[in-house]
mmCIF file with all atom_site columns, C-alpha atoms in Angstrom:
data_model
loop_
_atom_site.group_PDB
_atom_site.id
_atom_site.type_symbol
_atom_site.label_atom_id
_atom_site.label_alt_id
_atom_site.label_comp_id
_atom_site.label_asym_id
_atom_site.label_entity_id
_atom_site.label_seq_id
_atom_site.pdbx_PDB_ins_code
_atom_site.Cartn_x
_atom_site.Cartn_y
_atom_site.Cartn_z
_atom_site.occupancy
_atom_site.B_iso_or_equiv
_atom_site.pdbx_formal_charge
_atom_site.auth_seq_id
_atom_site.auth_comp_id
_atom_site.auth_asym_id
_atom_site.auth_atom_id
_atom_site.pdbx_PDB_model_num
ATOM 1   C CA . MET E 1 1   ? 50.296  -45.593 92.034  1.00 52.00 ? 1   MET E CA 1
ATOM 2   C CA . ALA E 1 2   ? 48.201  -44.482 89.046  1.00 51.00 ? 2   ALA E CA 1
ATOM 3   C CA . SER E 1 3   ? 45.314  -46.669 90.181  1.00 56.00 ? 3   SER E CA 1
ATOM 4   C CA . ASN E 1 4   ? 45.407  -45.077 93.613  1.00 59.00 ? 4   ASN E CA 1
ATOM 5   C CA . ASP E 1 5   ? 45.242  -41.580 92.087  1.00 59.00 ? 5   ASP E CA 1
ATOM 6   C CA . SER E 1 6   ? 42.344  -42.627 89.865  1.00 60.00 ? 6   SER E CA 1
ATOM 7   C CA . LYS E 1 7   ? 40.487  -44.079 92.805  1.00 58.00 ? 7   LYS E CA 1
ATOM 8   C CA . HIS E 1 8   ? 41.111  -40.911 94.810  1.00 58.00 ? 8   HIS E CA 1
ATOM 9   C CA . ARG E 1 9   ? 39.701  -38.725 92.021  1.00 63.00 ? 9   ARG E CA 1
ATOM 10  C CA . GLU E 1 10  ? 36.600  -40.906 91.767  1.00 62.00 ? 10  GLU E CA 1
ATOM 11  C CA . GLU E 1 11  ? 35.996  -40.541 95.490  1.00 62.00 ? 11  GLU E CA 1
ATOM 12  C CA . GLU E 1 12  ? 36.308  -36.732 95.244  1.00 61.00 ? 12  GLU E CA 1
ATOM 13  C CA . GLU E 1 13  ? 33.903  -36.577 92.296  1.00 59.00 ? 13  GLU E CA 1
ATOM 14  C CA . THR E 1 14  ? 31.415  -38.760 94.153  1.00 58.00 ? 14  THR E CA 1
ATOM 15  C CA . ALA E 1 15  ? 31.646  -36.525 97.210  1.00 56.00 ? 15  ALA E CA 1
ATOM 16  C CA . ALA E 1 16  ? 31.202  -33.373 95.075  1.00 53.00 ? 16  ALA E CA 1
ATOM 17  C CA . GLY E 1 17  ? 28.166  -34.891 93.396  1.00 54.00 ? 17  GLY E CA 1
ATOM 18  C CA . ALA E 1 18  ? 26.667  -35.699 96.757  1.00 51.00 ? 18  ALA E CA 1
ATOM 19  C CA . GLU E 1 19  ? 27.149  -32.090 97.857  1.00 53.00 ? 19  GLU E CA 1
ATOM 20  C CA . ASP E 1 20  ? 25.447  -30.730 94.710  1.00 53.00 ? 20  ASP E CA 1
ATOM 21  C CA . GLU E 1 21  ? 22.516  -33.113 95.011  1.00 56.00 ? 21  GLU E CA 1
ATOM 22  C CA . ASP E 1 22  ? 19.232  -31.357 95.768  1.00 59.00 ? 22  ASP E CA 1
ATOM 23  C CA . THR E 1 23  ? 17.731  -32.963 98.843  1.00 62.00 ? 23  THR E CA 1
ATOM 24  C CA . GLY E 1 24  ? 14.487  -30.971 98.562  1.00 63.00 ? 24  GLY E CA 1
ATOM 25  C CA . ALA E 1 25  ? 14.858  -29.596 102.071 1.00 65.00 ? 25  ALA E CA 1
ATOM 26  C CA . GLN E 1 26  ? 13.762  -25.958 102.613 1.00 70.00 ? 26  GLN E CA 1
ATOM 27  C CA . VAL E 1 27  ? 15.729  -23.776 104.997 1.00 69.00 ? 27  VAL E CA 1
ATOM 28  C CA . ALA E 1 28  ? 13.933  -20.818 106.543 1.00 68.00 ? 28  ALA E CA 1
ATOM 29  C CA . PRO E 1 29  ? 15.812  -17.474 106.384 1.00 70.00 ? 29  PRO E CA 1
ATOM 30  C CA . ILE E 1 30  ? 17.444  -16.383 109.617 1.00 75.00 ? 30  ILE E CA 1
ATOM 31  C CA . VAL E 1 31  ? 16.310  -12.752 109.182 1.00 75.00 ? 31  VAL E CA 1
ATOM 32  C CA . LYS E 1 32  ? 12.930  -11.876 107.711 1.00 74.00 ? 32  LYS E CA 1
ATOM 33  C CA . LEU E 1 33  ? 12.989  -8.633  105.717 1.00 74.00 ? 33  LEU E CA 1
ATOM 34  C CA . GLU E 1 34  ? 9.822   -6.579  105.556 1.00 76.00 ? 34  GLU E CA 1
ATOM 35  C CA . GLU E 1 35  ? 8.855   -4.524  102.531 1.00 75.00 ? 35  GLU E CA 1
ATOM 36  C CA . ILE E 1 36  ? 9.122   -0.804  103.210 1.00 71.00 ? 36  ILE E CA 1
ATOM 37  C CA . TYR E 1 37  ? 7.252   1.818   101.181 1.00 68.00 ? 37  TYR E CA 1
ATOM 38  C CA . VAL E 1 38  ? 9.570   4.714   100.328 1.00 68.00 ? 38  VAL E CA 1
ATOM 39  C CA . THR E 1 39  ? 8.099   8.099   99.400  1.00 75.00 ? 39  THR E CA 1
ATOM 40  C CA . THR E 1 40  ? 9.800   10.488  96.994  1.00 78.00 ? 40  THR E CA 1
ATOM 41  C CA . GLY E 1 41  ? 7.696   13.579  97.652  1.00 81.00 ? 41  GLY E CA 1
ATOM 42  C CA . GLU E 1 42  ? 6.460   13.421  94.058  1.00 86.00 ? 42  GLU E CA 1
ATOM 43  C CA . GLU E 1 43  ? 3.339   11.322  94.674  1.00 89.00 ? 43  GLU E CA 1
ATOM 44  C CA . GLU E 1 44  ? 0.949   14.289  94.267  1.00 91.00 ? 44  GLU E CA 1
ATOM 45  C CA . GLU E 1 45  ? 2.657   15.541  91.111  1.00 95.00 ? 45  GLU E CA 1
ATOM 46  C CA . GLN E 1 46  ? 2.504   14.598  87.456  1.00 95.00 ? 46  GLN E CA 1
ATOM 47  C CA . PRO E 1 47  ? 5.705   14.661  85.326  1.00 95.00 ? 47  PRO E CA 1
ATOM 48  C CA . ILE E 1 48  ? 5.306   16.705  82.153  1.00 96.00 ? 48  ILE E CA 1
ATOM 49  C CA . LEU E 1 49  ? 8.945   16.436  81.035  1.00 96.00 ? 49  LEU E CA 1
ATOM 50  C CA . ASP E 1 50  ? 11.710  13.929  81.791  1.00 96.00 ? 50  ASP E CA 1
ATOM 51  C CA . LEU E 1 51  ? 15.175  14.258  80.190  1.00 97.00 ? 51  LEU E CA 1
ATOM 52  C CA . LYS E 1 52  ? 18.753  13.145  80.836  1.00 97.00 ? 52  LYS E CA 1
ATOM 53  C CA . ALA E 1 53  ? 21.204  15.994  81.396  1.00 98.00 ? 53  ALA E CA 1
ATOM 54  C CA . LYS E 1 54  ? 24.167  17.351  83.344  1.00 98.00 ? 54  LYS E CA 1
ATOM 55  C CA . LEU E 1 55  ? 23.672  20.317  85.674  1.00 98.00 ? 55  LEU E CA 1
ATOM 56  C CA . TYR E 1 56  ? 26.089  23.089  86.703  1.00 98.00 ? 56  TYR E CA 1
ATOM 57  C CA . ARG E 1 57  ? 25.814  26.012  89.114  1.00 97.00 ? 57  ARG E CA 1
ATOM 58  C CA . PHE E 1 58  ? 27.801  29.228  88.956  1.00 97.00 ? 58  PHE E CA 1
ATOM 59  C CA . ASP E 1 59  ? 30.174  29.718  91.875  1.00 95.00 ? 59  ASP E CA 1
ATOM 60  C CA . LYS E 1 60  ? 30.355  33.460  92.489  1.00 92.00 ? 60  LYS E CA 1
ATOM 61  C CA . ASP E 1 61  ? 33.322  33.211  94.835  1.00 92.00 ? 61  ASP E CA 1
ATOM 62  C CA . GLY E 1 62  ? 35.418  31.184  92.406  1.00 93.00 ? 62  GLY E CA 1
ATOM 63  C CA . ASN E 1 63  ? 33.895  32.884  89.346  1.00 94.00 ? 63  ASN E CA 1
ATOM 64  C CA . GLN E 1 64  ? 33.434  29.538  87.610  1.00 95.00 ? 64  GLN E CA 1
ATOM 65  C CA . TRP E 1 65  ? 30.891  26.842  86.786  1.00 96.00 ? 65  TRP E CA 1
ATOM 66  C CA . LYS E 1 66  ? 30.798  23.814  89.091  1.00 96.00 ? 66  LYS E CA 1
ATOM 67  C CA . GLU E 1 67  ? 29.127  20.524  88.311  1.00 96.00 ? 67  GLU E CA 1
ATOM 68  C CA . ARG E 1 68  ? 26.106  19.629  90.438  1.00 96.00 ? 68  ARG E CA 1
ATOM 69  C CA . GLY E 1 69  ? 25.504  16.199  88.973  1.00 96.00 ? 69  GLY E CA 1
ATOM 70  C CA . ALA E 1 70  ? 24.340  14.151  86.014  1.00 97.00 ? 70  ALA E CA 1
ATOM 71  C CA . GLY E 1 71  ? 20.892  12.603  86.031  1.00 97.00 ? 71  GLY E CA 1
ATOM 72  C CA . THR E 1 72  ? 17.259  13.219  85.141  1.00 97.00 ? 72  THR E CA 1
ATOM 73  C CA . VAL E 1 73  ? 15.638  16.646  85.079  1.00 98.00 ? 73  VAL E CA 1
ATOM 74  C CA . LYS E 1 74  ? 11.854  16.813  85.438  1.00 97.00 ? 74  LYS E CA 1
ATOM 75  C CA . PHE E 1 75  ? 9.041   19.324  85.359  1.00 98.00 ? 75  PHE E CA 1
ATOM 76  C CA . LEU E 1 76  ? 6.450   18.191  87.932  1.00 97.00 ? 76  LEU E CA 1
ATOM 77  C CA . LYS E 1 77  ? 2.938   19.656  87.996  1.00 96.00 ? 77  LYS E CA 1
ATOM 78  C CA . HIS E 1 78  ? 0.944   19.450  91.225  1.00 95.00 ? 78  HIS E CA 1
ATOM 79  C CA . LYS E 1 79  ? -2.409  17.744  90.681  1.00 93.00 ? 79  LYS E CA 1
ATOM 80  C CA . GLU E 1 80  ? -4.366  20.196  92.886  1.00 92.00 ? 80  GLU E CA 1
ATOM 81  C CA . THR E 1 81  ? -2.591  23.569  92.873  1.00 92.00 ? 81  THR E CA 1
ATOM 82  C CA . GLY E 1 82  ? -1.321  23.431  89.289  1.00 93.00 ? 82  GLY E CA 1
ATOM 83  C CA . LYS E 1 83  ? 2.069   24.759  90.384  1.00 94.00 ? 83  LYS E CA 1
ATOM 84  C CA . VAL E 1 84  ? 5.102   23.368  88.556  1.00 96.00 ? 84  VAL E CA 1
ATOM 85  C CA . ARG E 1 85  ? 8.557   22.759  89.942  1.00 96.00 ? 85  ARG E CA 1
ATOM 86  C CA . LEU E 1 86  ? 11.838  21.712  88.384  1.00 97.00 ? 86  LEU E CA 1
ATOM 87  C CA . VAL E 1 87  ? 13.504  18.744  90.080  1.00 97.00 ? 87  VAL E CA 1
ATOM 88  C CA . MET E 1 88  ? 16.750  17.047  89.121  1.00 97.00 ? 88  MET E CA 1
ATOM 89  C CA . ARG E 1 89  ? 18.310  14.008  90.812  1.00 96.00 ? 89  ARG E CA 1
ATOM 90  C CA . GLN E 1 90  ? 21.688  12.400  90.333  1.00 96.00 ? 90  GLN E CA 1
ATOM 91  C CA . SER E 1 91  ? 21.457  9.060   88.512  1.00 94.00 ? 91  SER E CA 1
ATOM 92  C CA . LYS E 1 92  ? 23.297  6.790   90.964  1.00 90.00 ? 92  LYS E CA 1
ATOM 93  C CA . THR E 1 93  ? 22.631  8.348   94.365  1.00 93.00 ? 93  THR E CA 1
ATOM 94  C CA . LEU E 1 94  ? 19.237  9.980   93.559  1.00 92.00 ? 94  LEU E CA 1
ATOM 95  C CA . LYS E 1 95  ? 20.498  13.015  95.484  1.00 94.00 ? 95  LYS E CA 1
ATOM 96  C CA . ILE E 1 96  ? 18.589  16.186  94.604  1.00 96.00 ? 96  ILE E CA 1
ATOM 97  C CA . CYS E 1 97  ? 20.753  18.704  92.779  1.00 96.00 ? 97  CYS E CA 1
ATOM 98  C CA . ALA E 1 98  ? 17.984  21.154  91.776  1.00 97.00 ? 98  ALA E CA 1
ATOM 99  C CA . ASN E 1 99  ? 14.554  21.803  93.299  1.00 97.00 ? 99  ASN E CA 1
ATOM 100 C CA . HIS E 1 100 ? 12.636  25.020  92.672  1.00 97.00 ? 100 HIS E CA 1
ATOM 101 C CA . LEU E 1 101 ? 9.281   26.356  91.494  1.00 96.00 ? 101 LEU E CA 1
ATOM 102 C CA . VAL E 1 102 ? 8.959   27.659  87.964  1.00 97.00 ? 102 VAL E CA 1
ATOM 103 C CA . LEU E 1 103 ? 7.561   31.194  88.264  1.00 95.00 ? 103 LEU E CA 1
ATOM 104 C CA . SER E 1 104 ? 6.024   33.478  85.691  1.00 95.00 ? 104 SER E CA 1
ATOM 105 C CA . THR E 1 105 ? 8.943   35.906  86.020  1.00 94.00 ? 105 THR E CA 1
ATOM 106 C CA . MET E 1 106 ? 11.566  33.295  85.057  1.00 96.00 ? 106 MET E CA 1
ATOM 107 C CA . THR E 1 107 ? 13.266  33.131  81.681  1.00 95.00 ? 107 THR E CA 1
ATOM 108 C CA . VAL E 1 108 ? 15.681  30.627  80.158  1.00 97.00 ? 108 VAL E CA 1
ATOM 109 C CA . GLN E 1 109 ? 18.167  31.353  77.407  1.00 96.00 ? 109 GLN E CA 1
ATOM 110 C CA . GLU E 1 110 ? 20.699  29.470  75.329  1.00 95.00 ? 110 GLU E CA 1
ATOM 111 C CA . HIS E 1 111 ? 24.235  29.371  76.704  1.00 94.00 ? 111 HIS E CA 1
ATOM 112 C CA . ALA E 1 112 ? 26.593  31.434  74.580  1.00 90.00 ? 112 ALA E CA 1
ATOM 113 C CA . GLY E 1 113 ? 28.769  29.216  72.409  1.00 86.00 ? 113 GLY E CA 1
ATOM 114 C CA . ASN E 1 114 ? 26.953  25.934  73.159  1.00 93.00 ? 114 ASN E CA 1
ATOM 115 C CA . ASP E 1 115 ? 23.595  25.158  71.542  1.00 94.00 ? 115 ASP E CA 1
ATOM 116 C CA . LYS E 1 116 ? 23.191  22.053  73.735  1.00 97.00 ? 116 LYS E CA 1
ATOM 117 C CA . SER E 1 117 ? 23.146  24.124  76.932  1.00 98.00 ? 117 SER E CA 1
ATOM 118 C CA . CYS E 1 118 ? 20.935  26.813  78.474  1.00 98.00 ? 118 CYS E CA 1
ATOM 119 C CA . VAL E 1 119 ? 20.989  28.991  81.606  1.00 98.00 ? 119 VAL E CA 1
ATOM 120 C CA . TRP E 1 120 ? 18.492  30.511  84.074  1.00 98.00 ? 120 TRP E CA 1
ATOM 121 C CA . HIS E 1 121 ? 18.228  31.998  87.572  1.00 97.00 ? 121 HIS E CA 1
ATOM 122 C CA . ALA E 1 122 ? 16.132  30.519  90.398  1.00 97.00 ? 122 ALA E CA 1
ATOM 123 C CA . SER E 1 123 ? 15.600  30.469  94.165  1.00 96.00 ? 123 SER E CA 1
ATOM 124 C CA . ASP E 1 124 ? 16.635  26.868  94.711  1.00 97.00 ? 124 ASP E CA 1
ATOM 125 C CA . PHE E 1 125 ? 15.863  24.592  97.676  1.00 96.00 ? 125 PHE E CA 1
ATOM 126 C CA . ALA E 1 126 ? 18.065  21.584  96.846  1.00 94.00 ? 126 ALA E CA 1
ATOM 127 C CA . ASP E 1 127 ? 20.265  22.097  99.928  1.00 92.00 ? 127 ASP E CA 1
ATOM 128 C CA . GLY E 1 128 ? 17.363  22.507  102.354 1.00 92.00 ? 128 GLY E CA 1
ATOM 129 C CA . GLU E 1 129 ? 17.320  26.310  102.263 1.00 94.00 ? 129 GLU E CA 1
ATOM 130 C CA . LEU E 1 130 ? 16.468  28.894  99.626  1.00 95.00 ? 130 LEU E CA 1
ATOM 131 C CA . LYS E 1 131 ? 19.477  30.100  97.645  1.00 95.00 ? 131 LYS E CA 1
ATOM 132 C CA . ASP E 1 132 ? 19.666  32.355  94.615  1.00 96.00 ? 132 ASP E CA 1
ATOM 133 C CA . GLU E 1 133 ? 21.395  30.221  92.001  1.00 97.00 ? 133 GLU E CA 1
ATOM 134 C CA . MET E 1 134 ? 22.398  30.561  88.379  1.00 97.00 ? 134 MET E CA 1
ATOM 135 C CA . PHE E 1 135 ? 22.086  27.182  86.661  1.00 98.00 ? 135 PHE E CA 1
ATOM 136 C CA . CYS E 1 136 ? 23.439  25.832  83.423  1.00 98.00 ? 136 CYS E CA 1
ATOM 137 C CA . ILE E 1 137 ? 22.177  22.532  82.055  1.00 98.00 ? 137 ILE E CA 1
ATOM 138 C CA . ARG E 1 138 ? 23.708  20.560  79.177  1.00 98.00 ? 138 ARG E CA 1
ATOM 139 C CA . PHE E 1 139 ? 21.879  17.934  77.127  1.00 98.00 ? 139 PHE E CA 1
ATOM 140 C CA . PRO E 1 140 ? 23.166  15.160  74.864  1.00 97.00 ? 140 PRO E CA 1
ATOM 141 C CA . SER E 1 141 ? 21.481  16.763  71.841  1.00 97.00 ? 141 SER E CA 1
ATOM 142 C CA . VAL E 1 142 ? 20.355  20.145  70.498  1.00 97.00 ? 142 VAL E CA 1
ATOM 143 C CA . GLU E 1 143 ? 16.799  18.801  70.164  1.00 97.00 ? 143 GLU E CA 1
ATOM 144 C CA . ASN E 1 144 ? 16.561  17.961  73.876  1.00 98.00 ? 144 ASN E CA 1
ATOM 145 C CA . CYS E 1 145 ? 17.874  21.384  74.812  1.00 98.00 ? 145 CYS E CA 1
ATOM 146 C CA . LYS E 1 146 ? 15.244  23.087  72.645  1.00 97.00 ? 146 LYS E CA 1
ATOM 147 C CA . THR E 1 147 ? 12.515  20.851  74.087  1.00 97.00 ? 147 THR E CA 1
ATOM 148 C CA . PHE E 1 148 ? 13.576  21.819  77.608  1.00 98.00 ? 148 PHE E CA 1
ATOM 149 C CA . MET E 1 149 ? 13.660  25.547  76.824  1.00 98.00 ? 149 MET E CA 1
ATOM 150 C CA . GLU E 1 150 ? 10.256  25.465  75.107  1.00 97.00 ? 150 GLU E CA 1
ATOM 151 C CA . MET E 1 151 ? 8.675   23.604  78.025  1.00 97.00 ? 151 MET E CA 1
ATOM 152 C CA . PHE E 1 152 ? 10.317  25.986  80.524  1.00 97.00 ? 152 PHE E CA 1
ATOM 153 C CA . GLN E 1 153 ? 8.819   29.034  78.784  1.00 96.00 ? 153 GLN E CA 1
ATOM 154 C CA . GLU E 1 154 ? 5.453   27.328  78.364  1.00 96.00 ? 154 GLU E CA 1
ATOM 155 C CA . VAL E 1 155 ? 5.293   26.524  82.079  1.00 96.00 ? 155 VAL E CA 1
ATOM 156 C CA . ALA E 1 156 ? 6.305   30.081  83.018  1.00 95.00 ? 156 ALA E CA 1
ATOM 157 C CA . GLU E 1 157 ? 3.499   31.462  80.826  1.00 94.00 ? 157 GLU E CA 1
ATOM 158 C CA . SER E 1 158 ? 0.963   29.052  82.341  1.00 92.00 ? 158 SER E CA 1
ATOM 159 C CA . GLN E 1 159 ? 1.928   30.185  85.836  1.00 90.00 ? 159 GLN E CA 1
ATOM 160 C CA . LYS E 1 160 ? 0.867   33.741  84.960  1.00 85.00 ? 160 LYS E CA 1
ATOM 161 C CA . LYS E 1 161 ? -2.678  32.451  84.487  1.00 77.00 ? 161 LYS E CA 1
ATOM 162 C CA . GLU E 1 162 ? -2.517  30.535  87.781  1.00 74.00 ? 162 GLU E CA 1
ATOM 163 C CA . GLU E 1 163 ? -1.244  33.645  89.589  1.00 75.00 ? 163 GLU E CA 1
ATOM 164 C CA . ASN E 1 164 ? -4.079  35.717  88.079  1.00 70.00 ? 164 ASN E CA 1
ATOM 165 C CA . LYS E 1 165 ? -6.585  33.111  89.305  1.00 67.00 ? 165 LYS E CA 1
ATOM 166 C CA . ASP E 1 166 ? -5.081  33.242  92.793  1.00 61.00 ? 166 ASP E CA 1
ATOM 167 C CA . ALA E 1 167 ? -5.187  37.045  92.765  1.00 59.00 ? 167 ALA E CA 1
ATOM 168 C CA . SER E 1 168 ? -8.861  37.047  91.684  1.00 57.00 ? 168 SER E CA 1
ATOM 169 C CA . ALA E 1 169 ? -9.760  34.502  94.358  1.00 56.00 ? 169 ALA E CA 1
ATOM 170 C CA . THR E 1 170 ? -7.966  36.552  97.015  1.00 60.00 ? 170 THR E CA 1
ATOM 171 C CA . ALA E 1 171 ? -9.711  39.752  95.893  1.00 61.00 ? 171 ALA E CA 1
ATOM 172 C CA . GLY E 1 172 ? -13.088 37.998  96.036  1.00 61.00 ? 172 GLY E CA 1
ATOM 173 C CA . LEU E 1 173 ? -12.384 36.715  99.527  1.00 67.00 ? 173 LEU E CA 1
ATOM 174 C CA . LEU E 1 174 ? -11.335 40.164  100.756 1.00 71.00 ? 174 LEU E CA 1
ATOM 175 C CA . GLU E 1 175 ? -14.466 41.708  99.237  1.00 69.00 ? 175 GLU E CA 1
ATOM 176 C CA . LYS E 1 176 ? -16.649 39.104  100.957 1.00 66.00 ? 176 LYS E CA 1
ATOM 177 C CA . LEU E 1 177 ? -14.955 39.757  104.301 1.00 70.00 ? 177 LEU E CA 1
ATOM 178 C CA . SER E 1 178 ? -15.434 43.506  103.827 1.00 61.00 ? 178 SER E CA 1
ATOM 179 C CA . VAL E 1 179 ? -19.174 43.068  103.158 1.00 61.00 ? 179 VAL E CA 1
ATOM 180 C CA . GLU E 1 180 ? -19.555 40.805  106.200 1.00 62.00 ? 180 GLU E CA 1
ATOM 181 C CA . ASP E 1 181 ? -17.683 43.312  108.392 1.00 63.00 ? 181 ASP E CA 1
ATOM 182 C CA . ASN E 1 182 ? -19.949 46.167  107.229 1.00 62.00 ? 182 ASN E CA 1
ATOM 183 C CA . LYS E 1 183 ? -23.036 44.052  107.876 1.00 61.00 ? 183 LYS E CA 1
ATOM 184 C CA . THR E 1 184 ? -21.833 43.226  111.389 1.00 66.00 ? 184 THR E CA 1
ATOM 185 C CA . GLU E 1 185 ? -21.049 46.888  112.055 1.00 68.00 ? 185 GLU E CA 1
ATOM 186 C CA . VAL E 1 186 ? -24.578 47.968  111.002 1.00 64.00 ? 186 VAL E CA 1
ATOM 187 C CA . GLU E 1 187 ? -26.157 45.274  113.177 1.00 71.00 ? 187 GLU E CA 1
ATOM 188 C CA . ASP E 1 188 ? -24.096 46.404  116.181 1.00 73.00 ? 188 ASP E CA 1
ATOM 189 C CA . LYS E 1 189 ? -25.175 50.023  115.684 1.00 72.00 ? 189 LYS E CA 1
ATOM 190 C CA . GLU E 1 190 ? -28.850 49.016  115.485 1.00 74.00 ? 190 GLU E CA 1
ATOM 191 C CA . LYS E 1 191 ? -28.555 46.973  118.689 1.00 77.00 ? 191 LYS E CA 1
ATOM 192 C CA . ALA E 1 192 ? -26.862 49.865  120.496 1.00 76.00 ? 192 ALA E CA 1
ATOM 193 C CA . LYS E 1 193 ? -29.567 52.286  119.330 1.00 73.00 ? 193 LYS E CA 1
ATOM 194 C CA . ALA E 1 194 ? -32.321 49.945  120.509 1.00 72.00 ? 194 ALA E CA 1
ATOM 195 C CA . LYS E 1 195 ? -30.727 49.688  123.958 1.00 74.00 ? 195 LYS E CA 1
ATOM 196 C CA . THR E 1 196 ? -30.436 53.461  124.173 1.00 71.00 ? 196 THR E CA 1
ATOM 197 C CA . GLU E 1 197 ? -34.127 53.910  123.362 1.00 67.00 ? 197 GLU E CA 1
ATOM 198 C CA . GLU E 1 198 ? -35.192 51.328  125.944 1.00 65.00 ? 198 GLU E CA 1
ATOM 199 C CA . ALA E 1 199 ? -33.182 52.875  128.790 1.00 59.00 ? 199 ALA E CA 1
ATOM 200 C CA . PRO E 1 200 ? -35.172 56.208  129.220 1.00 57.00 ? 200 PRO E CA 1
ATOM 201 C CA . ALA E 1 201 ? -38.513 54.373  129.116 1.00 53.00 ? 201 ALA E CA 1
ATOM 202 C CA . ALA E 1 202 ? -37.437 52.090  131.930 1.00 52.00 ? 202 ALA E CA 1
ATOM 203 C CA . GLY E 1 203 ? -36.241 55.102  133.905 1.00 53.00 ? 203 GLY E CA 1
ATOM 204 C CA . LYS E 1 204 ? -39.606 56.831  133.588 1.00 52.00 ? 204 LYS E CA 1
ATOM 205 C CA . GLU E 1 205 ? -41.405 53.751  134.860 1.00 52.00 ? 205 GLU E CA 1
ATOM 206 C CA . LYS E 1 206 ? -39.195 53.619  137.942 1.00 52.00 ? 206 LYS E CA 1
ATOM 207 C CA . VAL E 1 207 ? -39.744 57.324  138.673 1.00 47.00 ? 207 VAL E CA 1
ATOM 208 C CA . SER E 1 208 ? -43.497 56.881  138.345 1.00 51.00 ? 208 SER E CA 1
ATOM 209 C CA . GLU E 1 209 ? -43.509 53.937  140.757 1.00 52.00 ? 209 GLU E CA 1
ATOM 210 C CA . SER E 1 210 ? -41.431 55.929  143.265 1.00 50.00 ? 210 SER E CA 1
ATOM 211 C CA . ALA E 1 211 ? -43.816 58.889  143.114 1.00 48.00 ? 211 ALA E CA 1
ATOM 212 C CA . GLU E 1 212 ? -46.812 56.705  143.847 1.00 50.00 ? 212 GLU E CA 1
ATOM 213 C CA . LYS E 1 213 ? -45.075 55.258  146.899 1.00 50.00 ? 213 LYS E CA 1
ATOM 214 C CA . ASP E 1 214 ? -44.198 58.748  148.253 1.00 50.00 ? 214 ASP E CA 1
ATOM 215 C CA . GLU E 1 215 ? -47.831 59.976  148.092 1.00 49.00 ? 215 GLU E CA 1
ATOM 216 C CA . GLY E 1 216 ? -48.929 57.523  150.823 1.00 50.00 ? 216 GLY E CA 1
ATOM 217 C CA . PRO E 1 217 ? -52.511 57.260  152.175 1.00 51.00 ? 217 PRO E CA 1
ATOM 218 C CA . LEU E 1 218 ? -54.728 60.397  152.508 1.00 46.00 ? 218 LEU E CA 1
ATOM 219 C CA . PRO E 1 219 ? -55.027 61.793  156.092 1.00 47.00 ? 219 PRO E CA 1
ATOM 220 C CA . SER E 1 220 ? -58.305 61.032  157.886 1.00 49.00 ? 220 SER E CA 1
ATOM 221 C CA . THR E 1 221 ? -60.555 63.973  158.827 1.00 44.00 ? 221 THR E CA 1
#
């Protein structure tokens, strides 16, 4: 009986070894997956700050703070316009929980009673429409919170310069358009004056021609 069991085990081991043996055959995949390029909307921007944090928004109806998500908060500067926006995504889902421009009028301040947190107001676009939100963000350390606040204020100050540049450029464009409009107006007046001066002269010529025709030939004697 024992010999039969031993023989049976040997047969099973032999069969298992045969199954594990690499035959060298290559099997083509049933479905071929193509690589897809996924855009994030951040391709034209350069990150100037990247920190881990947890974000909250103030619920006015419930009069309480509600968590928006934990993830990475970034300041992204556009390579052409120089504008900077704050973007935060949740770590696991990459869902956007904050997305707004940093304007020169914005300020950030430390949250009362917690030196790892700070608060600010913004017109946020994370939900696909502009909403006035009050945010509170909490960092793992006091140092990270200070770094965030310093960068926030620095960006807001830099945007004042960008806004002044835009205002100067707009003023210059309006001045140029005004000069061109005045030039066009003068040219139109000169053309109208020239036409007015030509009209009487042409009229006199026609009257003269008509008078000559009315005289006719002299009567014969």
